[in-house]
Every structure is written in C-alpha cells, then in structure tokens.
JSON list of C-alpha atoms and ligand atoms in Angstrom, two decimals:
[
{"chain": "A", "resi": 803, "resn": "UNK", "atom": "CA", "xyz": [30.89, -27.22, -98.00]},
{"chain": "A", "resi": 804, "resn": "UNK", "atom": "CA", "xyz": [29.18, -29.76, -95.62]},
{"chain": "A", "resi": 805, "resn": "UNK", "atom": "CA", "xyz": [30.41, -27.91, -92.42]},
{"chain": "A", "resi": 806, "resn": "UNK", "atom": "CA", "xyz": [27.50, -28.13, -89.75]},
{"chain": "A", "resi": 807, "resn": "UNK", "atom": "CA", "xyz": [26.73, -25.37, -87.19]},
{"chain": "A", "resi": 808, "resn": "UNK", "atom": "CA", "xyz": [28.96, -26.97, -84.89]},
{"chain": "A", "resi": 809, "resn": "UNK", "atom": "CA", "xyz": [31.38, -27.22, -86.63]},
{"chain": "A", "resi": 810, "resn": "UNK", "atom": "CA", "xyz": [31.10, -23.42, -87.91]},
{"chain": "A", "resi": 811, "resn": "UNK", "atom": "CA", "xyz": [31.11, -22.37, -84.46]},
{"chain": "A", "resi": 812, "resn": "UNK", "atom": "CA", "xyz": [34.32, -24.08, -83.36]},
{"chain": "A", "resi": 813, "resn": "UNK", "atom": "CA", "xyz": [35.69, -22.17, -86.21]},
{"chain": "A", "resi": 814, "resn": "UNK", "atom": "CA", "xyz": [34.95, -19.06, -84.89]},
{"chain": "A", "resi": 815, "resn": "UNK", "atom": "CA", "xyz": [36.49, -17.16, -81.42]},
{"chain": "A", "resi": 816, "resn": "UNK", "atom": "CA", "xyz": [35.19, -14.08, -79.60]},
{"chain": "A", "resi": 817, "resn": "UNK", "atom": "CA", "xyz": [37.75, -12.73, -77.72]},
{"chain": "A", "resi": 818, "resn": "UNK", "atom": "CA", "xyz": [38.31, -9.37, -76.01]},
{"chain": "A", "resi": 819, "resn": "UNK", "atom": "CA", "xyz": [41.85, -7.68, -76.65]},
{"chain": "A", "resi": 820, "resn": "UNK", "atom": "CA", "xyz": [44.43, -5.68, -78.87]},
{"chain": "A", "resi": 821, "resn": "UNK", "atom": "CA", "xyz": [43.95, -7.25, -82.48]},
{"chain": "A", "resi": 822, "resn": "UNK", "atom": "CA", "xyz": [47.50, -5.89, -83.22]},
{"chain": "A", "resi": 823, "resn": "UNK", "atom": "CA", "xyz": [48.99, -8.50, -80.86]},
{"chain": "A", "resi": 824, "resn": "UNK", "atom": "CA", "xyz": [47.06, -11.22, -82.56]},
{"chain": "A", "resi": 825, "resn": "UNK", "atom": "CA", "xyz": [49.37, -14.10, -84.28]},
{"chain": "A", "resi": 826, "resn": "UNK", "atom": "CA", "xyz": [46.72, -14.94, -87.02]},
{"chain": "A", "resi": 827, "resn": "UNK", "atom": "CA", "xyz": [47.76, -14.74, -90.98]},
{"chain": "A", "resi": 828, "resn": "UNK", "atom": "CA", "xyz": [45.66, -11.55, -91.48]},
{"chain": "A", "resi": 829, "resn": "UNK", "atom": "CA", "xyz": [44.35, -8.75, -89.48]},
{"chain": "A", "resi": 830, "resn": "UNK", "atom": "CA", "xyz": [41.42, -6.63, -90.47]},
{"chain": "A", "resi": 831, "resn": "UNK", "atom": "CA", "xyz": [41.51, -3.22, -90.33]},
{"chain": "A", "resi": 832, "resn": "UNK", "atom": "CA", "xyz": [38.37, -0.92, -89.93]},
{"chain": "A", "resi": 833, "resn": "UNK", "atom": "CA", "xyz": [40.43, 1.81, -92.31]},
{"chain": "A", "resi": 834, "resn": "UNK", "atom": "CA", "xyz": [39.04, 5.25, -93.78]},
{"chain": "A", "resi": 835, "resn": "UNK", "atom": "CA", "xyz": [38.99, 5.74, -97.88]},
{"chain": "A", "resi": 836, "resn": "UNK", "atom": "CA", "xyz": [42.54, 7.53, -98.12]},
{"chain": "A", "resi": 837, "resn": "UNK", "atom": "CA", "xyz": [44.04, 4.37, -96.46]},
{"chain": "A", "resi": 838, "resn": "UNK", "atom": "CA", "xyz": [46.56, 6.63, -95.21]},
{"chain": "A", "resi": 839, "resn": "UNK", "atom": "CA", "xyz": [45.94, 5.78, -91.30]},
{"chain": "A", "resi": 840, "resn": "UNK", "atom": "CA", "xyz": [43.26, 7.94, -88.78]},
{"chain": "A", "resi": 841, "resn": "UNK", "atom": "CA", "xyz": [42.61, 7.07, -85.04]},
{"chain": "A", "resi": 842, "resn": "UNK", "atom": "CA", "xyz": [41.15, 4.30, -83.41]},
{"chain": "A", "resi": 843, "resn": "UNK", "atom": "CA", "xyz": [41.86, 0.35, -84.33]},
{"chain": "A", "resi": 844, "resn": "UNK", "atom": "CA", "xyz": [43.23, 1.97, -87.69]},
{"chain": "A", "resi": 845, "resn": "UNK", "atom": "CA", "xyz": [45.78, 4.53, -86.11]},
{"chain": "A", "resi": 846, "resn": "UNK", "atom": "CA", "xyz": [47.17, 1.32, -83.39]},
{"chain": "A", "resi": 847, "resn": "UNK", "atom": "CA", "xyz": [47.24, -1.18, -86.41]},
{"chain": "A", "resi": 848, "resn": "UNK", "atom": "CA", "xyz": [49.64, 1.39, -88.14]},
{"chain": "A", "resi": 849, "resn": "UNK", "atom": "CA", "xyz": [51.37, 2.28, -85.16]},
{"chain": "A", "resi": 850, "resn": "UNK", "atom": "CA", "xyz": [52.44, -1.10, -84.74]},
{"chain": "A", "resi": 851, "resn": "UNK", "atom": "CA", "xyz": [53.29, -2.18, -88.13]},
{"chain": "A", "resi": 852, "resn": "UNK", "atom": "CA", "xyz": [55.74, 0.42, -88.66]},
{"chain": "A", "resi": 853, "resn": "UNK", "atom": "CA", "xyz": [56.16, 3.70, -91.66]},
{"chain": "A", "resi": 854, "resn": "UNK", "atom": "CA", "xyz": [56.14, 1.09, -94.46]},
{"chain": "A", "resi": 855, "resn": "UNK", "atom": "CA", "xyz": [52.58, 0.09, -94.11]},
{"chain": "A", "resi": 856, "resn": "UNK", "atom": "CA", "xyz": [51.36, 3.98, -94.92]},
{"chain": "A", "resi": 857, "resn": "UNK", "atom": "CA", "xyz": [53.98, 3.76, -97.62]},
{"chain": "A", "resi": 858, "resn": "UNK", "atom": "CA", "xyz": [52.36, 0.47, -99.09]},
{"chain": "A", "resi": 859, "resn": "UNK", "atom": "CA", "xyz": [49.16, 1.95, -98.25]},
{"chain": "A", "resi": 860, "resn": "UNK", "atom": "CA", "xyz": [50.07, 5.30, -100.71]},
{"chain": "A", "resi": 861, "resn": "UNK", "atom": "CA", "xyz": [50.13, 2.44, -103.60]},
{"chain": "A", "resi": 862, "resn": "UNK", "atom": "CA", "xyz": [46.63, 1.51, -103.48]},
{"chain": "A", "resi": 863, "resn": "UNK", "atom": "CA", "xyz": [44.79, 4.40, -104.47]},
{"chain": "A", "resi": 864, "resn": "UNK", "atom": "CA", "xyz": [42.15, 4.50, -101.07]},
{"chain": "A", "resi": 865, "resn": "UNK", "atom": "CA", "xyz": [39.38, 2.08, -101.46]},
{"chain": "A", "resi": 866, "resn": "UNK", "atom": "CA", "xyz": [35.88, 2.35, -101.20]},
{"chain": "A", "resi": 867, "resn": "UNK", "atom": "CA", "xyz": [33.54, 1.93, -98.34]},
{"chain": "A", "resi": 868, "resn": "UNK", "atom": "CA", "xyz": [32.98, -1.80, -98.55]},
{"chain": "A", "resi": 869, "resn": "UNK", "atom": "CA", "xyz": [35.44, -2.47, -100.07]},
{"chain": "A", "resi": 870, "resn": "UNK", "atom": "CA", "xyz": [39.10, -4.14, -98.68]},
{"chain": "A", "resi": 871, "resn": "UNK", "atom": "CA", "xyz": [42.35, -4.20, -100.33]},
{"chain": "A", "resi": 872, "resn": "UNK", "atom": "CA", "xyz": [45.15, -5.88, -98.76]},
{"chain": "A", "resi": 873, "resn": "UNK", "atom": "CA", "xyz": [49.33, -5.33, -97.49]},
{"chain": "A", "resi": 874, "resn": "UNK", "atom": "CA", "xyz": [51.25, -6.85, -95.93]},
{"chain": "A", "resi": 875, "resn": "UNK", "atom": "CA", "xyz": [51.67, -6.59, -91.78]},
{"chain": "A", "resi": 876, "resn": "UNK", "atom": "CA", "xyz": [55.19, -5.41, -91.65]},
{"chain": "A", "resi": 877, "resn": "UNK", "atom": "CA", "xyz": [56.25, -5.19, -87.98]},
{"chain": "A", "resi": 878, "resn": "UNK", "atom": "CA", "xyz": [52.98, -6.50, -86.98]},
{"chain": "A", "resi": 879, "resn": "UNK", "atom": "CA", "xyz": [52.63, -10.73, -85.84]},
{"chain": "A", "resi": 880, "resn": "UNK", "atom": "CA", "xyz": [49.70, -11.16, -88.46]},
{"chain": "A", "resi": 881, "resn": "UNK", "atom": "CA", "xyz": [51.78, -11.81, -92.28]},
{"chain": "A", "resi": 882, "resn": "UNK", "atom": "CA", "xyz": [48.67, -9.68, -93.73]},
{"chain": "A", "resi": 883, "resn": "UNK", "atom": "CA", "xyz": [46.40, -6.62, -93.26]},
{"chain": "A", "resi": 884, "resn": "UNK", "atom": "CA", "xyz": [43.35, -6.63, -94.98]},
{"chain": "A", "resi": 885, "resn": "UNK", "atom": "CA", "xyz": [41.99, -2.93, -95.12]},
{"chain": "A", "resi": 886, "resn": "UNK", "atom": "CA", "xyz": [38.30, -2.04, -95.42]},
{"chain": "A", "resi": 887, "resn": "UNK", "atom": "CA", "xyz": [36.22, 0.92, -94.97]},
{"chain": "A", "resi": 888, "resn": "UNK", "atom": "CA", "xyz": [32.96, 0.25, -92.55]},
{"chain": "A", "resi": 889, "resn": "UNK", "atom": "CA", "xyz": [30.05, 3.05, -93.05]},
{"chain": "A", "resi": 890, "resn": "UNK", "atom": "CA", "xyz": [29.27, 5.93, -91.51]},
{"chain": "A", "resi": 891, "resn": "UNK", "atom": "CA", "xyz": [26.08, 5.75, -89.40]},
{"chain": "A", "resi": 892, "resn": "UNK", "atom": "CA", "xyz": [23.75, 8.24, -90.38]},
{"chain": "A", "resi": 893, "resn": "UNK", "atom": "CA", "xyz": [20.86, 6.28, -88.70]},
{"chain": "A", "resi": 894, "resn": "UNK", "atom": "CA", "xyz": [20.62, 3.43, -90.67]},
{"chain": "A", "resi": 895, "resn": "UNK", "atom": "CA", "xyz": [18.83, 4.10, -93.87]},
{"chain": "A", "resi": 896, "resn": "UNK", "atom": "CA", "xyz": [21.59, 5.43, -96.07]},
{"chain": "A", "resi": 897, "resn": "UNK", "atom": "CA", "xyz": [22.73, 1.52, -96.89]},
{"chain": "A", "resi": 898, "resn": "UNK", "atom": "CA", "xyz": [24.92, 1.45, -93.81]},
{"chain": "A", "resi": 899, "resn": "UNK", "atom": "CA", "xyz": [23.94, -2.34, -93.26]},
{"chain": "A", "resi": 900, "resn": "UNK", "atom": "CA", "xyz": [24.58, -3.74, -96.60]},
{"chain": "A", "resi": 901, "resn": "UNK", "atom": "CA", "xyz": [27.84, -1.62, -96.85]},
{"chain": "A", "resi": 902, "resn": "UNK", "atom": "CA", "xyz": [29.07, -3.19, -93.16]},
{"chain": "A", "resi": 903, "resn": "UNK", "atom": "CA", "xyz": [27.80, -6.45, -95.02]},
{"chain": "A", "resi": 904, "resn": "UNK", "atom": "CA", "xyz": [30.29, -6.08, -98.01]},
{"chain": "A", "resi": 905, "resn": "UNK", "atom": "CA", "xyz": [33.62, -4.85, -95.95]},
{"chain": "A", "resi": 906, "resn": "UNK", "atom": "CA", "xyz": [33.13, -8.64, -94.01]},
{"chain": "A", "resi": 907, "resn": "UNK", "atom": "CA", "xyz": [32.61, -10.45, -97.48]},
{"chain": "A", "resi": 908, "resn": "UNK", "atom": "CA", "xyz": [35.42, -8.96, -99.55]},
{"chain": "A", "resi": 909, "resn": "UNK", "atom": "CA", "xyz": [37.46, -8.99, -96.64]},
{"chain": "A", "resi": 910, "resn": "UNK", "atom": "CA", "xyz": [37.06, -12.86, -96.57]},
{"chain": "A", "resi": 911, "resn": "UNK", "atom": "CA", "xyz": [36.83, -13.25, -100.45]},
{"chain": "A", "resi": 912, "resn": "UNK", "atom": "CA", "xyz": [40.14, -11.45, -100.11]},
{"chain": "A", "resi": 913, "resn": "UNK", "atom": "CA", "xyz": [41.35, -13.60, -97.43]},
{"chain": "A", "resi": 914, "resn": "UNK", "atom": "CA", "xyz": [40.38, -16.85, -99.37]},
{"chain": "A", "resi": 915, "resn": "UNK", "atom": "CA", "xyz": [42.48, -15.30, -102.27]},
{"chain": "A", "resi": 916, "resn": "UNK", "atom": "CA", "xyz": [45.33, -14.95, -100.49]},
{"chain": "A", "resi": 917, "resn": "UNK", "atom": "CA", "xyz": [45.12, -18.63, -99.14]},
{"chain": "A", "resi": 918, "resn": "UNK", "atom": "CA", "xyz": [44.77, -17.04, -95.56]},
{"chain": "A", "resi": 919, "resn": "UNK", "atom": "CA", "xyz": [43.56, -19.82, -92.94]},
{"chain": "A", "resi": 920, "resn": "UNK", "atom": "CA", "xyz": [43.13, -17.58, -90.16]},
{"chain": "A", "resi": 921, "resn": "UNK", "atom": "CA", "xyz": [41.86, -14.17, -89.59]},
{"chain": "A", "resi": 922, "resn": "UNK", "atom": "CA", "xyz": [40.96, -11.48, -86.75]},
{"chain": "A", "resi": 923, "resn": "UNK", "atom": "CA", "xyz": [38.43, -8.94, -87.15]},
{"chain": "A", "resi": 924, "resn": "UNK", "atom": "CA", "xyz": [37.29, -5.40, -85.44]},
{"chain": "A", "resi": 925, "resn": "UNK", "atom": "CA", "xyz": [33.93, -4.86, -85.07]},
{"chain": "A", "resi": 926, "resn": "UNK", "atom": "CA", "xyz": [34.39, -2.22, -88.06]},
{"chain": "A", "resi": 927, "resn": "UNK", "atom": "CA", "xyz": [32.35, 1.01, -87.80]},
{"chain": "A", "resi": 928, "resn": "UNK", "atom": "CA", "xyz": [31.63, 0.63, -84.19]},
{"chain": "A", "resi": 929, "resn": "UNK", "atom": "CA", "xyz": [33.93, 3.08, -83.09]},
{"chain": "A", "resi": 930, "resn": "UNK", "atom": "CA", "xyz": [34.54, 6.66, -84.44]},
{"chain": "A", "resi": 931, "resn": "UNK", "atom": "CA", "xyz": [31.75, 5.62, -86.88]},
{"chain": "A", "resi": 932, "resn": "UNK", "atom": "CA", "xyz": [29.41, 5.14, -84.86]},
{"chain": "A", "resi": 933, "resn": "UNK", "atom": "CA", "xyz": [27.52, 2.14, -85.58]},
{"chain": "A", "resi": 934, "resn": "UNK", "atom": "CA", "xyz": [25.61, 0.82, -83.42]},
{"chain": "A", "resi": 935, "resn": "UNK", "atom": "CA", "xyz": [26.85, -2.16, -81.69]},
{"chain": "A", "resi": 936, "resn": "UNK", "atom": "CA", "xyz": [24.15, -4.95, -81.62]},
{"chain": "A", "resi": 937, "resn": "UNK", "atom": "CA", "xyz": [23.25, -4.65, -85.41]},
{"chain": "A", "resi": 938, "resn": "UNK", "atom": "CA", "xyz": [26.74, -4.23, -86.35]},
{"chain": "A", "resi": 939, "resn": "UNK", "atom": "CA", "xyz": [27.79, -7.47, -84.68]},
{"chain": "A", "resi": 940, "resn": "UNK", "atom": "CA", "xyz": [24.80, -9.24, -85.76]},
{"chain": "A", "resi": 941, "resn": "UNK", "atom": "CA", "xyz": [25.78, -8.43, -89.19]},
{"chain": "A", "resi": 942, "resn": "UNK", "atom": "CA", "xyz": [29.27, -8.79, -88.40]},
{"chain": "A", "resi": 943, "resn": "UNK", "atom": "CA", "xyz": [28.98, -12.52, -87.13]},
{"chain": "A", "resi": 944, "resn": "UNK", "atom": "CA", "xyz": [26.14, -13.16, -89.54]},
{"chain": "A", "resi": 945, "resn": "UNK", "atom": "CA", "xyz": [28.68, -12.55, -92.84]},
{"chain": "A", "resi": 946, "resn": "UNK", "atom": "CA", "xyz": [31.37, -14.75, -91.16]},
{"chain": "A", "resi": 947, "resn": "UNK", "atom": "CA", "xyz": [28.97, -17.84, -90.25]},
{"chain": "A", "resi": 948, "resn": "UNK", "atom": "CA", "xyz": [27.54, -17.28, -94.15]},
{"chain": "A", "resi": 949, "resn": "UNK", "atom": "CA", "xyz": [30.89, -17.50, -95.12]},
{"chain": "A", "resi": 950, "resn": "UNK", "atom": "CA", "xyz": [32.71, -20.28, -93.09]},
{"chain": "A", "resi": 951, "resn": "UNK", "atom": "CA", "xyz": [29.59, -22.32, -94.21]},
{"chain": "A", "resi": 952, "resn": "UNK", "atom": "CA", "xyz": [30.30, -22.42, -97.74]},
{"chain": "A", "resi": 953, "resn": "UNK", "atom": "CA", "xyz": [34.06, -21.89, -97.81]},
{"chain": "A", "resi": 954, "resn": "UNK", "atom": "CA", "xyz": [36.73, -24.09, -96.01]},
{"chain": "A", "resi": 955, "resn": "UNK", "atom": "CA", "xyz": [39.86, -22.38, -96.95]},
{"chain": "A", "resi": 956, "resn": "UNK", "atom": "CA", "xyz": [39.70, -19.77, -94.11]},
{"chain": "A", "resi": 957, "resn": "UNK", "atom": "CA", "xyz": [39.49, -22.28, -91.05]},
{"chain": "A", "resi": 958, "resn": "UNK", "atom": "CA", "xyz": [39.24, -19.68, -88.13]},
{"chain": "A", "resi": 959, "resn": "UNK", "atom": "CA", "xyz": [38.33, -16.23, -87.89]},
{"chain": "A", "resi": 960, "resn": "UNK", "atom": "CA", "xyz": [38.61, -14.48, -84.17]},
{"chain": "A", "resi": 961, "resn": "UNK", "atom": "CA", "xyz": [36.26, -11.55, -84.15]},
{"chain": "A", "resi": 962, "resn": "UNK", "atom": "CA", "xyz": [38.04, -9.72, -81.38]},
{"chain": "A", "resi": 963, "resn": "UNK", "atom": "CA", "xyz": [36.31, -6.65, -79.05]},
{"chain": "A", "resi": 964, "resn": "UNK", "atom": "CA", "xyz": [37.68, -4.00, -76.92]},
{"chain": "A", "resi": 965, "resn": "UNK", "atom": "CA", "xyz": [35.90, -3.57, -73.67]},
{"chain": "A", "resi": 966, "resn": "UNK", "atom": "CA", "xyz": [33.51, -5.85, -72.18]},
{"chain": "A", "resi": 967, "resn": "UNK", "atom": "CA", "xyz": [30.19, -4.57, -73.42]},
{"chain": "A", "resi": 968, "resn": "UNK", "atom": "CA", "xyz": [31.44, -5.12, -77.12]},
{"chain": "A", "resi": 969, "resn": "UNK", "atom": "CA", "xyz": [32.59, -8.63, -76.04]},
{"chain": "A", "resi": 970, "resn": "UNK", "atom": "CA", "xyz": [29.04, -9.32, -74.02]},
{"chain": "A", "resi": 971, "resn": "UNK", "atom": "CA", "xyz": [26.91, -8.20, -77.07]},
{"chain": "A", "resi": 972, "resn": "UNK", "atom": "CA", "xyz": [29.15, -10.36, -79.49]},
{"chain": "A", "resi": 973, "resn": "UNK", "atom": "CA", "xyz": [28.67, -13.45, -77.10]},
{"chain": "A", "resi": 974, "resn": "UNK", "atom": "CA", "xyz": [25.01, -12.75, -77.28]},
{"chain": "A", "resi": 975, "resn": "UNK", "atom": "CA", "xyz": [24.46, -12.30, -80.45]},
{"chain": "A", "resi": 976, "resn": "UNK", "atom": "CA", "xyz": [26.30, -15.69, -81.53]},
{"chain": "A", "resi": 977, "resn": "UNK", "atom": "CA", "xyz": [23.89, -17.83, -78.86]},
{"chain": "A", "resi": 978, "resn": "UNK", "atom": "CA", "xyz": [21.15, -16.06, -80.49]},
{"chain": "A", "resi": 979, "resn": "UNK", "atom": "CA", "xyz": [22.45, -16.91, -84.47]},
{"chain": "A", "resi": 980, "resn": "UNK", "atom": "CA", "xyz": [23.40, -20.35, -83.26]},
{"chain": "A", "resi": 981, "resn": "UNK", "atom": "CA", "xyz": [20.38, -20.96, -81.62]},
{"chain": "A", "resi": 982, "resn": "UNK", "atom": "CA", "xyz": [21.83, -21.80, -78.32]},
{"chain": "A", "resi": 983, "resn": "UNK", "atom": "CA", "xyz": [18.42, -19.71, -76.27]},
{"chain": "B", "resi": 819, "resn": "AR6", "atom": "N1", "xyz": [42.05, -3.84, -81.18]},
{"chain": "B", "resi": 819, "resn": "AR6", "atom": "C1", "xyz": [40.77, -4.27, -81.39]},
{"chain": "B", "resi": 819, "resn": "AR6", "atom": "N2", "xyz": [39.72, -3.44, -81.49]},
{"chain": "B", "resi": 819, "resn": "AR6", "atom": "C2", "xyz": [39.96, -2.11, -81.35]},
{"chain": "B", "resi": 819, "resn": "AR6", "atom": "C3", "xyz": [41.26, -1.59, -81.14]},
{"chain": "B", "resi": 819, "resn": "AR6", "atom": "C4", "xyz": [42.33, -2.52, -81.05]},
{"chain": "B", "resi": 819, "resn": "AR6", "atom": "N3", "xyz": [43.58, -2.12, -80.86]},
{"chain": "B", "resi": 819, "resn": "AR6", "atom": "N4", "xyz": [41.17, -0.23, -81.06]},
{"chain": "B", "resi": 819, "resn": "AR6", "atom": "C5", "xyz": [39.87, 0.07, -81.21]},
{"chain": "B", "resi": 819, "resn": "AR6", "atom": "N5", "xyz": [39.14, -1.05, -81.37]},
{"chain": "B", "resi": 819, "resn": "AR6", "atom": "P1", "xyz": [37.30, 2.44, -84.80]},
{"chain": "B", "resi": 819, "resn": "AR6", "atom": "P2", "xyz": [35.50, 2.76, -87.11]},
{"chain": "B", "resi": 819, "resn": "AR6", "atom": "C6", "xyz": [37.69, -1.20, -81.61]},
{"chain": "B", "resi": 819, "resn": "AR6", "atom": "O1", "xyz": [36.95, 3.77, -84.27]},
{"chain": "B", "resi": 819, "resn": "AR6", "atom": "O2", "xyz": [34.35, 2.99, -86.19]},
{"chain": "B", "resi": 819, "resn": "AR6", "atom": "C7", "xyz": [39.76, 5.64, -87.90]},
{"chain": "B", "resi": 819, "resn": "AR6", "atom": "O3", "xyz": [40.18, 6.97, -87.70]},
{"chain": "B", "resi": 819, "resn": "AR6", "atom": "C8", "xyz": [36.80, -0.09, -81.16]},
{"chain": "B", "resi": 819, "resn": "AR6", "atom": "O4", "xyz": [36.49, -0.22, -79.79]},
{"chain": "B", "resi": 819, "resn": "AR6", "atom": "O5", "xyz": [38.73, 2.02, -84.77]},
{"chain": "B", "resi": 819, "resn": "AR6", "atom": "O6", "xyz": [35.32, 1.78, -88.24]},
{"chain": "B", "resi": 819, "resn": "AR6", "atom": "C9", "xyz": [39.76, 5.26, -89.39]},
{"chain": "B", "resi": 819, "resn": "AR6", "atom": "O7", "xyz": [40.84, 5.85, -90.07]},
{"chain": "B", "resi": 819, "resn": "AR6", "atom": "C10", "xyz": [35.58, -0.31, -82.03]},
{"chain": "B", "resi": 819, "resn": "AR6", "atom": "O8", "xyz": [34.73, -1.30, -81.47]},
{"chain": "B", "resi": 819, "resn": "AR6", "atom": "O9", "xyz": [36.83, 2.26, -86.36]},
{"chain": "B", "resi": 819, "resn": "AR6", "atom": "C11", "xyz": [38.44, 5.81, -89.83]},
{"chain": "B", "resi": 819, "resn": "AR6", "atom": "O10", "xyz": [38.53, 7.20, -90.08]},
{"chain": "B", "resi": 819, "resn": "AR6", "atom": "C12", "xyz": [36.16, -0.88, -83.32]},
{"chain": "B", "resi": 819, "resn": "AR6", "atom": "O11", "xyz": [37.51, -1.24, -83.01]},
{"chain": "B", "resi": 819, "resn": "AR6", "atom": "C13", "xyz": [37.54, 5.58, -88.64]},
{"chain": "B", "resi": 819, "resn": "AR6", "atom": "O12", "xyz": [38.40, 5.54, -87.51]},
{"chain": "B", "resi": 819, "resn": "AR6", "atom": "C14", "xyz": [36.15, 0.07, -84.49]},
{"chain": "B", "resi": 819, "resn": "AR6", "atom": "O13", "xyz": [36.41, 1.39, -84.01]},
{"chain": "B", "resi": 819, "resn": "AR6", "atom": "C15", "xyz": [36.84, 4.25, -88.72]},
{"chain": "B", "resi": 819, "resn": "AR6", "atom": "O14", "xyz": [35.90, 4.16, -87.68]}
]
C-alpha cells in the first residue's frame, strides 16, 4: 500500500516480443466472447498451449467484453491464462475506453485471486480491434500503475509489444505517466 512511483515503476517492464514465450505465472490474452480462439495474440496463445486450452475454454461459457476468466496455460511456460475481451473501436464514444479499462482491472483482480505474482500483458484491442494505440496504452499502463499502487500481491507485470512502434509509444507513454519529461 505505501509503494512510491519508483518503486511502481521497477515493478513494471516494457518489452517487445512473443508473450507466449514469456515464463511469468499468467499470460493475458486479448480473447473474443466465444473464448473459443480467433487470430492474432489469441490464435498464437492457443497455438502454443495445445487442444486442451479450447477444450477448457468450451467450459466457461464466453465472457463478456471486459470481462476475464481464467485456465490454465497447458503447454504454454506461463502456469495461467487469463482471458479477456478488449472493445471494438467504433471511434471512441461507444464506451470503448472504460471497457479497455475493465479487461486490465479484472484481469489483475483475477490475477490477485489466483495469488499470481507475475503477469504479461498484450496491448488488448490494438490489433484486429483496432484501437488506437496511444490511448489504448495510456489506459493500458494507467490501470496497471493504479493497480500495483494499491495492491502488492502481483509484484511485476511485463506489458509486452510486437513491433517497435507499439514498444516506442508504450515507452512514451510511461515517461509521460511517471513524469519523467
Ligand atoms: N505476443 C504479443 N503480442 C502480440 C502477439 C504475440 N504473439 N501477437 C499479436 N500481438 P490482436 P485484439 C499484439 O489482434 O485487437 C482475435 O482474433 C498485436 O500486435 O491479437 O484485441 C481474437 O479472437 C496487438 O498489438 O487482439 C479477437 O477476435 C495486440 O497483440 C480479436 O483478435 C492485440 O492484437 C481481438 O483483437
């Protein structure tokens, strides 16, 4: 509860790579309702973890956009997936913010539960969604720092980017929230 800004910072990585390689307790994956798998980070998460993630997946009755339900990682490094469903970008003023908003809160509310310590997240919605990418990481790392600062149980989350633009607009946005410029 008394973490300071530095200290909230150390406790979180931006990194550019594969998040199904990543050796962390729980993965996030930027899913669709059915939970049954689609393309992008969703379709190499399930790729990886092998046929009995869909089949765990079938058990959950889909989930809600921002919402996050969670399985276990199967074949992947990370013991956990955590599933949520990022918004469709329609432009912004259908409640695509505060839906982006909830999928990073439950997903670490459900992380916390789960007595996860450390945790990788997409930049959910920026892909096949379409989300923009500054205001989705500003929300992105804005929900994480929120969190981190009142909750010690999850010590590290990696917010992870493919491609260097995503990973230049995360860096960017943290000196900005951090007030490093
Ligand atoms: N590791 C890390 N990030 C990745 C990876 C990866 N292996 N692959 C892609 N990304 P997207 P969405 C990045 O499209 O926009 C699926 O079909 C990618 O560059 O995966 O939330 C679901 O089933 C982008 O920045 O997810 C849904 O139907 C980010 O992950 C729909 O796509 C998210 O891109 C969800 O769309």
């Amino acid at each position: 509860m008394d973490e300071s800004n530095t200290t909230v910072r150390q406790r979180i990585a931006i990194i550019q790579g594969d998040i199904t390689l990543l050796a962390v307790d729980a993965i996030v994956n930027a899913a669709n309702n059915s939970l049954l798998g689609g393309g992008g980070v969703d379709g190499a998460i399930h790729d990886a973890a092998g046929p009995e993630l869909v089949a765990e997946c079938r058990t959950l009755g889909g989930c809600e956009t921002g919402a996050a339900k969670i399985t276990r990682g199967y074949r992947l490094p990370a013991r956990y997936v955590i599933h949520t469903v990022g918004p469709v970008w329609y432009g912004g003023d259908y409640g695509e913010p505060a839906s982006l908003a909830a999928c990073y809160r439950n997903s670490l509310k459900l992380a916390k539960l789960n007595d996860i310590e450390t945790l990788a997240f997409p930049a959910i919605s920026t892909g096949i969604y379409g989300y923009p990418l500054e205001p989705a990481a500003r929300i992105a790392l804005s929900e994480v720092i929120r969190f981190l600062e009142g909750n010690d149980e999850v010590r590290h989350v990696t917010m992870i980017c493919r491609g260097d633009e995503a990973y230049a607009v995360y860096q960017q946005v943290a000196r900005e929230l951090f007030g490093e410029e």
